[in-house]
Coordinates of C-alpha atoms in Angstrom, one line a residue:
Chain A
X1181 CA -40.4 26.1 -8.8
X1182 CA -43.9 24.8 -9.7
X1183 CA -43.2 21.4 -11.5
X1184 CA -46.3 19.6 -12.4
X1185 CA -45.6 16.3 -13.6
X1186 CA -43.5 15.9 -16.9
X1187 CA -44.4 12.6 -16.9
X1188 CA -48.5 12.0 -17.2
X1189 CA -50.0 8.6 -16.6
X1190 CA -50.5 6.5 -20.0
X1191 CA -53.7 8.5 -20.9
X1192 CA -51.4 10.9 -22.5
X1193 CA -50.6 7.8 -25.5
X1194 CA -47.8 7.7 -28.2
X1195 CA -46.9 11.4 -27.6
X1196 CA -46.7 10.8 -23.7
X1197 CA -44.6 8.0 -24.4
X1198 CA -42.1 9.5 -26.5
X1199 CA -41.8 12.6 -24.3
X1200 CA -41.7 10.4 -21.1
X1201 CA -38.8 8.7 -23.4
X1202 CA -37.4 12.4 -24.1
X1203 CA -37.4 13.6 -20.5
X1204 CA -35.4 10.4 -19.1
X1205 CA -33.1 11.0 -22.2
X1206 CA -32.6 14.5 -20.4
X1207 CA -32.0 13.1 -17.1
X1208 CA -29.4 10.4 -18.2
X1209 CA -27.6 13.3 -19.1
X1210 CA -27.9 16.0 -16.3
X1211 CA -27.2 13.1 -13.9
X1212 CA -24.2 11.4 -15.5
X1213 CA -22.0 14.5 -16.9
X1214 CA -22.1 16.2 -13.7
X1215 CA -18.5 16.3 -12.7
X1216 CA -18.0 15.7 -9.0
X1217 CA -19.9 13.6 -6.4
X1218 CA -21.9 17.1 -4.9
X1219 CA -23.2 18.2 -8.2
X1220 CA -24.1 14.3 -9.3
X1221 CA -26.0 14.9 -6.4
X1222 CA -27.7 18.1 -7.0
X1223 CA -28.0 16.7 -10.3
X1224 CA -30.4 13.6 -9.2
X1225 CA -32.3 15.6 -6.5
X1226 CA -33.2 18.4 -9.0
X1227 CA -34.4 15.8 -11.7
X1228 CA -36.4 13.2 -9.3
X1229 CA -38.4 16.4 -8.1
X1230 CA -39.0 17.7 -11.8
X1231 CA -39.5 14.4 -13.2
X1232 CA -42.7 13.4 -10.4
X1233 CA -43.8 17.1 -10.3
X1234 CA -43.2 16.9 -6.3
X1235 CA -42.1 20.0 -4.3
X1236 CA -39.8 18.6 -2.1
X1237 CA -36.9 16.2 -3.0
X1238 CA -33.8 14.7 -0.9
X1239 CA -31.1 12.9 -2.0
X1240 CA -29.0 11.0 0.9
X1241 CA -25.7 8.8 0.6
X1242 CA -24.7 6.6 3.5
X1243 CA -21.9 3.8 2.9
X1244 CA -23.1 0.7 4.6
X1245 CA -26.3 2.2 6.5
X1246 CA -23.4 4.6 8.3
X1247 CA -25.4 7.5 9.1
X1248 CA -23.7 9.8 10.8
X1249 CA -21.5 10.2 7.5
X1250 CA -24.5 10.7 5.5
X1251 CA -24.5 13.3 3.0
X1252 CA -27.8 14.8 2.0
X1253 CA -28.9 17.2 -0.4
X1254 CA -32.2 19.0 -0.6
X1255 CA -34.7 20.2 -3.2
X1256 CA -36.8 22.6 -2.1
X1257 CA -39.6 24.5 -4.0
X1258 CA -40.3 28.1 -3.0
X1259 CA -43.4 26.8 -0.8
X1260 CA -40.5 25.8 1.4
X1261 CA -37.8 28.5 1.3
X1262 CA -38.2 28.9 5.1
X1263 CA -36.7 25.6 5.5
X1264 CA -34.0 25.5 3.3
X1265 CA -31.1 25.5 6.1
X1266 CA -32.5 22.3 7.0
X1267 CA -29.6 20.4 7.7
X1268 CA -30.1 17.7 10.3
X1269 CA -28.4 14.1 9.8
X1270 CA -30.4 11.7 9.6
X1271 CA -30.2 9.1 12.6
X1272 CA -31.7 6.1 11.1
X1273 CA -34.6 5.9 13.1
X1274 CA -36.9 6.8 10.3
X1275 CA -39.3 5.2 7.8
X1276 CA -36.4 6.4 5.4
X1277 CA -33.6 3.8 7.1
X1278 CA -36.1 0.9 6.3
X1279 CA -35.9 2.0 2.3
X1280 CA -31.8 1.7 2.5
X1281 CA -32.2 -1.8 4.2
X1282 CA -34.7 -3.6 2.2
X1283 CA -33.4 -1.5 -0.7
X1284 CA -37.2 -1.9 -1.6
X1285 CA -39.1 1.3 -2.6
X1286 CA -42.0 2.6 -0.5
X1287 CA -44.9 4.6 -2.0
X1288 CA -47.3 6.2 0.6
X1289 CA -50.4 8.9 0.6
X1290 CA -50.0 11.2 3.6
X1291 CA -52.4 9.3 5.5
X1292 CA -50.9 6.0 5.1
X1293 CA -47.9 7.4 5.7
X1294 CA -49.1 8.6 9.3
X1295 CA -50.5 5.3 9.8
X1296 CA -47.4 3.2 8.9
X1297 CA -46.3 1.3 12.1
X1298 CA -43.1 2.0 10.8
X1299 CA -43.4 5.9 10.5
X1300 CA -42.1 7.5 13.8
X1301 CA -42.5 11.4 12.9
X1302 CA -39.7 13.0 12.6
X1303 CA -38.2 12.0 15.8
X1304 CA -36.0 14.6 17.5
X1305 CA -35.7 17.0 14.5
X1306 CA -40.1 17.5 14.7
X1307 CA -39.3 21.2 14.8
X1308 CA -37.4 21.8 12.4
X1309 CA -38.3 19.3 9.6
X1310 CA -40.3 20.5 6.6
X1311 CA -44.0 18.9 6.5
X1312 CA -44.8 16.4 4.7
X1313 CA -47.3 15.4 2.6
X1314 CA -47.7 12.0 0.6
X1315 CA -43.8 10.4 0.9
X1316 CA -42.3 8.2 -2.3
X1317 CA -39.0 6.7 -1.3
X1318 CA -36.6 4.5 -3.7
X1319 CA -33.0 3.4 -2.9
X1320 CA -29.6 3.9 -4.4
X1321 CA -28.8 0.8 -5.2
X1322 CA -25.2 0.1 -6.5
X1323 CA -23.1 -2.9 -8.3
X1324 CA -23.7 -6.0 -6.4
X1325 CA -27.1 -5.1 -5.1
X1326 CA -25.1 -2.8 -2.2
X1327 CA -27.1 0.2 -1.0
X1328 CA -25.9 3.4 -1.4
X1329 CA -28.4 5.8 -0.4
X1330 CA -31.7 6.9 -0.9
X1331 CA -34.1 9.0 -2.9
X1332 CA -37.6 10.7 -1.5
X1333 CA -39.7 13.0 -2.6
X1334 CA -43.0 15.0 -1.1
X1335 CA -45.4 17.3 -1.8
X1336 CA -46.8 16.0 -5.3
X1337 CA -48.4 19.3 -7.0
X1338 CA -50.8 17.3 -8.4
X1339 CA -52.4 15.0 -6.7
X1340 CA -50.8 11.6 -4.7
X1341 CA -47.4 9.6 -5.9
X1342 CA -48.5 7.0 -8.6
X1343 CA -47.3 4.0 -10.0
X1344 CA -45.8 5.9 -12.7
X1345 CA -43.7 8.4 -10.6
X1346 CA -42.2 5.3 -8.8
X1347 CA -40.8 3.5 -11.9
X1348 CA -40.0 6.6 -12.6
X1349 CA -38.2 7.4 -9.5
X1350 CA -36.7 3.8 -9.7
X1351 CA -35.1 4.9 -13.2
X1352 CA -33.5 7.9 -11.9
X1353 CA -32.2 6.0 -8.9
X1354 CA -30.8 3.5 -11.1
X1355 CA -28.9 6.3 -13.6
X1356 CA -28.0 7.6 -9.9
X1357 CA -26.2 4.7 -8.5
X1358 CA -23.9 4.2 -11.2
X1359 CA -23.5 8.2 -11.5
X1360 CA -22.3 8.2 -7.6
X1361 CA -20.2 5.0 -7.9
X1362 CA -18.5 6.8 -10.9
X1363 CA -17.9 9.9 -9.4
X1364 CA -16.7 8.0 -5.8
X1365 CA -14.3 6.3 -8.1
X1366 CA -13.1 9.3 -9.6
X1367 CA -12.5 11.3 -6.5
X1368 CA -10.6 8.3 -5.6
X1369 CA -8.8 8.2 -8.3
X1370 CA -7.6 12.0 -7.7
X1371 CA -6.6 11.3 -4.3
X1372 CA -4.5 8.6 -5.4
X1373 CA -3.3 10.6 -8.1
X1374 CA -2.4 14.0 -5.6
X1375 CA -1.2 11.4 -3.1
X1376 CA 1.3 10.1 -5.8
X1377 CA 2.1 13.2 -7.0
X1378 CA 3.1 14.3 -3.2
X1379 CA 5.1 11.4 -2.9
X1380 CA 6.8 11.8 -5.9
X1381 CA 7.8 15.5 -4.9
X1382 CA 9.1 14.3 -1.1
X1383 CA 11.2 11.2 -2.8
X1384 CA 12.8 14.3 -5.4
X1385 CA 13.3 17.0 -2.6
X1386 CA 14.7 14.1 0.0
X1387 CA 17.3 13.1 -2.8
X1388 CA 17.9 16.2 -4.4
X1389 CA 18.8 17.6 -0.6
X1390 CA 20.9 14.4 -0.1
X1391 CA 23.9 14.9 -2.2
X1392 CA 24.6 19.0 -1.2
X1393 CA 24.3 17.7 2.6
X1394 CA 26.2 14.5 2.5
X1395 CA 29.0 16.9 0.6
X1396 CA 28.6 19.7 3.5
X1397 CA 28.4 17.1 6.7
X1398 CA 31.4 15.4 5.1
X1399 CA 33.2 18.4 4.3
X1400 CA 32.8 19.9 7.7
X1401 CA 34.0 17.1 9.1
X1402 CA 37.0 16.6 7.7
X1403 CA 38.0 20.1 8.8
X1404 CA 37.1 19.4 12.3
X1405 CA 39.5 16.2 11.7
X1406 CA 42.6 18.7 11.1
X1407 CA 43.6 21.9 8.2
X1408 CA 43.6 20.4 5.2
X1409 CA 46.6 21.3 2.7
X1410 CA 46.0 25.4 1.6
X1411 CA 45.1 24.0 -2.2
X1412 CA 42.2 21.2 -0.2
X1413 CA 41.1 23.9 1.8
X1414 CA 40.6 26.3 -1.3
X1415 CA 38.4 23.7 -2.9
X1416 CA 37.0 22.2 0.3
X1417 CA 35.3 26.1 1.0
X1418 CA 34.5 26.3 -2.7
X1419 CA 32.5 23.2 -2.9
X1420 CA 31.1 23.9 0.5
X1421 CA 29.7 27.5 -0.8
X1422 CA 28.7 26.1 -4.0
X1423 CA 26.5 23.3 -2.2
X1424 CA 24.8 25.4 0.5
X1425 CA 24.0 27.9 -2.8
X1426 CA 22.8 24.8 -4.4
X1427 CA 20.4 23.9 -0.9
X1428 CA 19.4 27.8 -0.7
X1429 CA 18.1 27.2 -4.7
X1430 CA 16.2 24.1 -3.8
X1431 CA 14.4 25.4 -0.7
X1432 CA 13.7 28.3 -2.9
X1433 CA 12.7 26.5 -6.0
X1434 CA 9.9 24.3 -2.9
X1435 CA 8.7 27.6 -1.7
X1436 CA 7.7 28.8 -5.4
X1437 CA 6.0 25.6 -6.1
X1438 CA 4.0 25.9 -2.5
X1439 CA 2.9 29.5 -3.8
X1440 CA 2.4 28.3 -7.8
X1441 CA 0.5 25.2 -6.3
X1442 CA -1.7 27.7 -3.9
X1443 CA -2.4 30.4 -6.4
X1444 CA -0.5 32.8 -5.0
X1445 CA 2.3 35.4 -6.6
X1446 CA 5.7 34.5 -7.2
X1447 CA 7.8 37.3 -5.1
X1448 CA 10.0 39.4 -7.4
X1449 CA 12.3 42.3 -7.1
X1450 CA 12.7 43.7 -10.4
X1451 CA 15.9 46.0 -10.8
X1452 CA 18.7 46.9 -13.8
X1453 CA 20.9 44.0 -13.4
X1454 CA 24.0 43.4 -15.5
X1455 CA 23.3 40.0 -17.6
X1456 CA 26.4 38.7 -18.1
X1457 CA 27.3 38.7 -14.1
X1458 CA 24.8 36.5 -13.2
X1459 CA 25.1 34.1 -16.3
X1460 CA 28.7 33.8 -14.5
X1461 CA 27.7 33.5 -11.4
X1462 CA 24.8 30.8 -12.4
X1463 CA 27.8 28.6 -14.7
X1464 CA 30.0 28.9 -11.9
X1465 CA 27.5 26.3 -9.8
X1466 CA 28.4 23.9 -13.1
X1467 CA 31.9 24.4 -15.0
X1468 CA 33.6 22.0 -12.5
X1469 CA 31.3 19.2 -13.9
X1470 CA 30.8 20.2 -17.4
X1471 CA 32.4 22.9 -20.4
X1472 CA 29.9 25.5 -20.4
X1473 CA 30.9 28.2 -23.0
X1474 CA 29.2 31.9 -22.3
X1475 CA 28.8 34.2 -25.0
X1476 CA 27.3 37.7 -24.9
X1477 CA 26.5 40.8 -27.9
X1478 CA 28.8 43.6 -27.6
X1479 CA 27.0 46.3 -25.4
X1480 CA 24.6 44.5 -24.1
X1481 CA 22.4 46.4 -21.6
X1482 CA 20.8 45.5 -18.6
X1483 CA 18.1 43.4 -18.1
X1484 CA 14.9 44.6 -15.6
X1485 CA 14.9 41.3 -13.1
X1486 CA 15.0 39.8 -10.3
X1487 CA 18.6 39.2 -10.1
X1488 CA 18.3 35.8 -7.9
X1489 CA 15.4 34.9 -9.9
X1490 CA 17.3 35.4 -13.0
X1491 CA 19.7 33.3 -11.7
X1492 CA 17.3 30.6 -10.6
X1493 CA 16.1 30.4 -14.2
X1494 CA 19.3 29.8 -16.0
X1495 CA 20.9 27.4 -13.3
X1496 CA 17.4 25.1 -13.7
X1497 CA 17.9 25.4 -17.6
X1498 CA 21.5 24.8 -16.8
X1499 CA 20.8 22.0 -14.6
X1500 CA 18.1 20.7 -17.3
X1501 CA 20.9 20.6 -20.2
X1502 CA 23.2 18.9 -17.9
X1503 CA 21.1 16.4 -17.4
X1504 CA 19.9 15.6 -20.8
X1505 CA 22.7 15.7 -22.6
X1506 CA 26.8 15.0 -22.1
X1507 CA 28.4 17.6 -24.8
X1508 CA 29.6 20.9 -24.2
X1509 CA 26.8 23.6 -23.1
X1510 CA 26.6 27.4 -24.7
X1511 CA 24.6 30.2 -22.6
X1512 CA 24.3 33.4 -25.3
X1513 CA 22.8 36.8 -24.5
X1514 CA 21.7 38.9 -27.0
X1515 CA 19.6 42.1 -27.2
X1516 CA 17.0 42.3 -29.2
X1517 CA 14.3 45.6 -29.7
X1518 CA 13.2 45.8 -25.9
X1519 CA 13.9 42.4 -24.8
X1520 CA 17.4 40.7 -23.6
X1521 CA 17.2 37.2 -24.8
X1522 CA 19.0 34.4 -23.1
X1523 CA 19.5 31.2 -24.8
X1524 CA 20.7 28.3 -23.5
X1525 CA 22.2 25.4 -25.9
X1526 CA 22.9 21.8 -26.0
X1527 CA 23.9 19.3 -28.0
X1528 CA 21.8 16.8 -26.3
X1529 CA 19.3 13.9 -28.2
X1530 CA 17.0 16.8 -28.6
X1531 CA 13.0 16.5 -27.9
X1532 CA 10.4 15.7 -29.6
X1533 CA 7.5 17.3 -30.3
X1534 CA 4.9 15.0 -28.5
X1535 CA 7.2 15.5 -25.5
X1536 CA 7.8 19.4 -26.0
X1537 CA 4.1 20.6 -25.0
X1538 CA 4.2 18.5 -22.0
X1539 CA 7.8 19.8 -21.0
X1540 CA 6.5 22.6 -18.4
X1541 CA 4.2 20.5 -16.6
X1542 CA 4.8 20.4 -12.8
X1543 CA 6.4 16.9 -12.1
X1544 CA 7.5 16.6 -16.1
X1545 CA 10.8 14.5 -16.2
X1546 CA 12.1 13.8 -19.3
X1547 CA 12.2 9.6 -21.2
X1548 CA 15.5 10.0 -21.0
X1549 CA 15.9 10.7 -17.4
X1550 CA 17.0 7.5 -16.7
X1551 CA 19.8 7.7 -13.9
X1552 CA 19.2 11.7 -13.3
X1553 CA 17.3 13.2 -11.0
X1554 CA 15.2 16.0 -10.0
X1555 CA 11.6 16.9 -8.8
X1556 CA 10.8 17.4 -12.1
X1557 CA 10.2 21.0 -11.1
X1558 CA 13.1 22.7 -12.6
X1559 CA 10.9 23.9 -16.0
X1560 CA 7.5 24.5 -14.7
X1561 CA 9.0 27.3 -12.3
X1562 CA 11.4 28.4 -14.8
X1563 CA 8.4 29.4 -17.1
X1564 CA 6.7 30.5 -14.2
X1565 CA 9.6 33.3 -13.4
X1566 CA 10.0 33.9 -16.6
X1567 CA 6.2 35.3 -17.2
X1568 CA 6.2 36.8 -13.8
X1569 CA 8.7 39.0 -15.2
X1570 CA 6.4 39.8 -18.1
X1571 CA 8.8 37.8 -20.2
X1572 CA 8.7 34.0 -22.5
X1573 CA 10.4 30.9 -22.2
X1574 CA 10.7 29.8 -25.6
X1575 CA 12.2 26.1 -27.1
X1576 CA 13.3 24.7 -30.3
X1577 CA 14.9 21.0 -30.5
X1578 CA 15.9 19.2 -32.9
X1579 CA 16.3 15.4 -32.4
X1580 CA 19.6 14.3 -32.7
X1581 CA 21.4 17.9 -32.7
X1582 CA 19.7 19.4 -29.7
X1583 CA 17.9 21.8 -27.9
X1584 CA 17.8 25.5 -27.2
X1585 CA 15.8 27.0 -24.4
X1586 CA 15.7 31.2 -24.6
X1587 CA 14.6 33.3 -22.1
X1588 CA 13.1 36.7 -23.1
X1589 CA 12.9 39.4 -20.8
X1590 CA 12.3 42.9 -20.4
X1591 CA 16.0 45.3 -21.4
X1592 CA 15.8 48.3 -18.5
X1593 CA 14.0 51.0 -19.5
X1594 CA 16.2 53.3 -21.3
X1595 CA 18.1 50.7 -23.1
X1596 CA 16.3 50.4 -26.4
X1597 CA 18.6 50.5 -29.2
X1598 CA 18.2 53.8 -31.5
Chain B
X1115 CA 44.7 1.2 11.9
X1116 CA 45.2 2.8 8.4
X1117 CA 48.0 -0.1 7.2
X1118 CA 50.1 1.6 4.2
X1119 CA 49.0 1.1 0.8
X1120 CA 45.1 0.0 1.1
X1121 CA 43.4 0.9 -2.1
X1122 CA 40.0 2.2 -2.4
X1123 CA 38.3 3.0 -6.1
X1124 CA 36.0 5.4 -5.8
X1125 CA 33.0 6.0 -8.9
X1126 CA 30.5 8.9 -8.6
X1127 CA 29.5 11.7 -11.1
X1128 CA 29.5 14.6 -8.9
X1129 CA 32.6 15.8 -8.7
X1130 CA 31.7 17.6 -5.9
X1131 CA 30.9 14.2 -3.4
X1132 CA 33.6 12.3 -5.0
X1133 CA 36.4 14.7 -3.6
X1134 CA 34.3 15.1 0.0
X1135 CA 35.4 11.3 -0.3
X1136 CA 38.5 11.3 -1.7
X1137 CA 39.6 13.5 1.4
X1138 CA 37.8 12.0 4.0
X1139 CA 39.7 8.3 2.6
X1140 CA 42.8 9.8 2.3
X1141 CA 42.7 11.2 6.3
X1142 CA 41.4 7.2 6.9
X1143 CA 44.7 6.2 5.5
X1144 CA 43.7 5.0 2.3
X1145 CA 45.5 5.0 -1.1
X1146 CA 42.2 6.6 -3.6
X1147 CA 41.6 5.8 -7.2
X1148 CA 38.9 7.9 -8.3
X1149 CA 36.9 7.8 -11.7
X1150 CA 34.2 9.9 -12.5
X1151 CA 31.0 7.3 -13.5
X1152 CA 30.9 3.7 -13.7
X1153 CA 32.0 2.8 -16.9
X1154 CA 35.3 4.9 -16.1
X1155 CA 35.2 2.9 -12.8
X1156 CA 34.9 -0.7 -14.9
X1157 CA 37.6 0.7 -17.1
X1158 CA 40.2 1.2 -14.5
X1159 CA 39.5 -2.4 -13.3
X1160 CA 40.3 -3.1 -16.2
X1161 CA 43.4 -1.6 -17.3
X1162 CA 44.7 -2.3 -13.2
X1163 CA 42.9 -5.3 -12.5
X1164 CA 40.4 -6.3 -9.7
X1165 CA 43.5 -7.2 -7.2
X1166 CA 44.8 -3.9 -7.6
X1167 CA 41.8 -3.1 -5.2
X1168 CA 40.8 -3.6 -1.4
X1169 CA 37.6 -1.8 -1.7
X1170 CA 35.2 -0.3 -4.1
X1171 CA 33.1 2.5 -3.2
X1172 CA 30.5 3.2 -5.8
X1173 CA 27.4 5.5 -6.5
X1174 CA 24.1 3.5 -7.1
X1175 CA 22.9 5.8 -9.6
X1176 CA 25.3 6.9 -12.6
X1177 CA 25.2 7.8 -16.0
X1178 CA 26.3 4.6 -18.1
X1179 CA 26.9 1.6 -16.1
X1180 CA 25.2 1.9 -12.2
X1181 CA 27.1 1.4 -9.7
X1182 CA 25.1 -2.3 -9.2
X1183 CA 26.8 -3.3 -12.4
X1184 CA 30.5 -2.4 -11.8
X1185 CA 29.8 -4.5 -8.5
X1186 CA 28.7 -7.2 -10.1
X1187 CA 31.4 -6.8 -13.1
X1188 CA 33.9 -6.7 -10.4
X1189 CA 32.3 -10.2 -8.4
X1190 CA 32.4 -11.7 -11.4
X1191 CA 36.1 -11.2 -12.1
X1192 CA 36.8 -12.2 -8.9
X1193 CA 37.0 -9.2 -6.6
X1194 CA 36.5 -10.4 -2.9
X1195 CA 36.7 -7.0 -1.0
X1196 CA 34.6 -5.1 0.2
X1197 CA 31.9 -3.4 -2.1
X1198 CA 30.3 -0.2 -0.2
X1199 CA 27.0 1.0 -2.6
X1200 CA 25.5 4.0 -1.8
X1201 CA 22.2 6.5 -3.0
X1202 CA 20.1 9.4 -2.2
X1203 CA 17.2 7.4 -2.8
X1204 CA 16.0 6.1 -0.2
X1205 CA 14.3 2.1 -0.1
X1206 CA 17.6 1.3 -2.3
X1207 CA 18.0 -2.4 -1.0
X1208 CA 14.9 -3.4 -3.1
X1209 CA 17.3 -2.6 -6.5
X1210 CA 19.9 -4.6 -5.7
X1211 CA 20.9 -8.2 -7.7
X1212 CA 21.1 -11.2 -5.4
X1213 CA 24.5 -11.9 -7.0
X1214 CA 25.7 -9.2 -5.4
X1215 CA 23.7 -9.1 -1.9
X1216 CA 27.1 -9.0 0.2
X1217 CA 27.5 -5.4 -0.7
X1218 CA 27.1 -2.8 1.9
X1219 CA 24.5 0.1 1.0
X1220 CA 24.4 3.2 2.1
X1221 CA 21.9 6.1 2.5
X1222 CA 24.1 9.0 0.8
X1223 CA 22.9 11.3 4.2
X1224 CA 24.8 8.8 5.8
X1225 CA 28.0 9.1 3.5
X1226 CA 29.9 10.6 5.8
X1227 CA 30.1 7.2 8.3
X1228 CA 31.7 5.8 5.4
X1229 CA 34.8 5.2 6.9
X1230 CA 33.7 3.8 9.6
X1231 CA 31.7 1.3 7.1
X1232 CA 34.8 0.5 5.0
X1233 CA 36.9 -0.4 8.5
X1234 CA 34.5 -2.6 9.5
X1235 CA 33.7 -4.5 6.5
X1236 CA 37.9 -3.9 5.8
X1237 CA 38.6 -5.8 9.2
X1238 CA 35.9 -8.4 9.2
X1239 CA 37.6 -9.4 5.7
X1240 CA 40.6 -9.6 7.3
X1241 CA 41.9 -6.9 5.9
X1242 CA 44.0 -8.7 3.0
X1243 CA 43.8 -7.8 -0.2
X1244 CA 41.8 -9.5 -2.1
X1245 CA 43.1 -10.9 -5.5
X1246 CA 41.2 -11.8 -8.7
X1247 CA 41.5 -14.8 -10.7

């Protein structure tokens, strides 16, 4: 890069005026849409270089003259490629540190610079440090006059630093400040948010567990307290089998949101399974709370699934009905071309529309969730099996009558109706 | 301990915990009404009457009325027992009405030292039955 100036001193007239005007236009923009703190500060760096036509530009951060946290990012034109894994912190030693506390800019030529009482080279880092030549430093300076950093620049291809470049500079610095407490603010903001959100997820997994393992510890010990009656015992190791099932879907429903939340594959084996059996099997964890009616096409062939996973998708859209709505439940397979739909009905308030695209979010939970509970995970994996599977998760509601969720997913190969 | 005819109502909506109770009150020695959310629960209050009852042991969170406002229906018709209140969510305390602070709460992890809860709370009553007005 070999920047003169954009900016020429006044000689230039109207025309230098309005493309002085033009140019700061630009850099209000590169600076404050970047998107996170590191490119903001690209951003600036790039800009104060191009703007003063100076070869060498560094951008630093401290938070209250801290400089061992300092972050810096360099500019460097091609002059100086052999330096660009320059990466010492600054110490605070320098001319540089007395910029960030007088938050006053400083505008030397080379030999000024060198005779500065307060210039002390380049300290311990002499060996490694780019050269100099000519130095123009303003500071960041943020909402109640607090410093947040500094910018310098060197090397002017033109020339020495003039008047000009240091209002400029000063501009820039200023469109800076408020980019880097903006972007500060919203990286806190997402950490606040992601902390939240992790919260949210331990308070659902710590309740969700609590009722299967309060049933189980209590269960277990009445038996150690004596046999129970044969027809108490029959139900005691029912309900004890149907909540350690119901624990076994909950750790696995945590360790396909860890793998969702990471990028990584949900784990599927894919085989001929017979539908109706594990529709049974997944409203057998339900029909001693609720009437769940199953309803399947004559000759229906099997599906190409994960049976566990299948079963993990209807017991969440199970679970989901259940807790939306206090009518009777239907679960219907049909077959249909190549696919074997699944549809699972209510007769619940139904949702509406606003609230249907947000549905599969991780963490959705429904208005109407009042009193229920859940991680709010039960959908977004759902959908997530679903595709894996190469299938869709379709919905239709209708407020007031209710809502239908159908799963469609591959028929085994060899099933396709003539 | 267990005296003959103690009467405990039980209210929670899963079927499941509700008869992990019902079996661990009925080795205790006690007498169990069960209903299956709170408004059932209010409803058998009703039609027996808060004196009909030395205990109540309710779920915080139910559909319909919470298990806070059965115990404070059942306070404010009189019913002097004890009132056990318990929730998987943790930090529960924070929920509960003033009116009725005397009620016991319970992590539901810790469901199953129930009974030992109820004794206590059973003897330090007195263990009469408490009537309503």
């Amino acid at each position: 890069m070999e920047a003169r100036s954009v900016v020429d001193d006044p000689a230039d007239g109207h025309d230098g005026v309005a493309q002085a005007l033009q140019h700061l236009t630009d850099v209000a923009v590169a600076i404050t849409s970047a998107f996170s703190l590191d490119e903001t500060l690209e951003n600036v760096t790039r800009v104060a270089a191009e703007l003063v036509g100076a070869r060498l530009a560094a951008t630093t951060l401290t938070l209250d003259e801290d400089w061992r946290h300092a972050v810096n990012v360099f500019h460097l034109s091609d002059e100086y490629a052999s330096w660009r894994d320059y990466d010492a912190v600054p110490d605070g030693s320098g001319i540089y540190a007395e910029v960030v506390r007088t938050n006053r800019p400083i505008r030397l030529t080379q030999e000024e610079l060198e005779a500065d009482a307060r210039w002390r080279g380049f300290g311990g880092e002499a060996e490694r440090h780019p050269p100099l030549r000519g130095w123009l430093a303003v500071p960041l300076i943020g909402r109640e006059g607090r410093n947040l950093g500094i910018v310098q620049v060197s090397d002017k291809v033109d020339g020495d630093f003039t008047p000009t470049d240091e209002s400029l500079l000063v501009q820039v610095a200023a469109l800076a400040a408020v980019a880097v407490e903006k972007a500060r603010l919203r990286d806190e903001l997402a950490r606040q948010e992601t902390a939240r959100f992790r919260e949210d997820l331990l308070s659902g997994i710590s309740h969700d567990m609590q009722t299967p393992l309060a049933t189980i510890v209590g269960l277990t010990d009445v038996l150690l307290s004596g046999v129970p009656d044969p027809e108490e015992l029959t139900q005691t190791h029912e309900i004890l089998n149907r909540q350690a099932r119901s624990l076994r879907g909950l750790v696995q429903q945590f360790l396909d949101y860890s793998r969702l939340a990471s990028d990584r594959e949900l784990l599927l084996r894919p085989r001929p399974v017979d539908v109706v059996e594990v529709i049974e099997r997944a409203v057998g964890m339900f029909r001693h709370q609720r009437d769940i009616v199953v309803g399947a096409s004559l000759g229906l062939p099997p599906a190409e699934v994960d049976p566990d996973r299948f079963e993990q998708m209807l017991t969440n859209l199970i679970d989901n009905a259940m807790k939306y709505s206090d009518g009777p439940i239907r679960v219907v397979a049909r077959h249909q071309g190549d696919r074997i739909t699944v549809d699972v009905v209510d007769e619940g308030p139904g949702i509406d529309e606003q609230e249907l695209e947000t549905l599969f979010e991780k963490f959705h939970r429904g208005d109407d969730a009042e009193g229920t509970t859940g991680t709010g995970l039960g959908l977004y994996i759902t959908r997530a099996l679903v595709e894996a599977h190469g299938g869709e998760l379709r919905t239709h509601s209708t407020p007031g009558v209710g809502s239908r969720f159908q799963i469609r997913l591959p028929a085994a190969d060899g099933s396709r109706r003539p | 301990m267990s005296g003959p005819g103690r009467r405990v109502l039980i209210a929670d909506d899963e079927p499941d915990v509700r008869y992990m109770l019902l079996l661990q009150l009925r080795r205790a020695g006690w007498d169990v009404t069960e209903s299956a959310d709170g408004d059932d629960a209010v409803g058998v209050l009703d039609a027996e009457g808060t004196g009909a009852f030395d205990a109540l042991v309710l779920d915080l969170r139910m559909p319909g009325r919470s298990g806070a406002e059965v115990a404070r229906t059942a306070r404010s018709r009189g019913f002097a027992g004890p009132i056990v209140l318990f929730s998987g969510y943790l930090g529960l305390d924070a929920e509960l009405d003033p009116e009725v602070a005397d009620v016991t709460t319970l992590e539901k992890a810790k469901v199953g030292d129930l009974v030992g809860t109820l004794e206590e709370l059973h003897q330090r009553r007195g263990g009469d039955r408490s009537h309503g007005e």
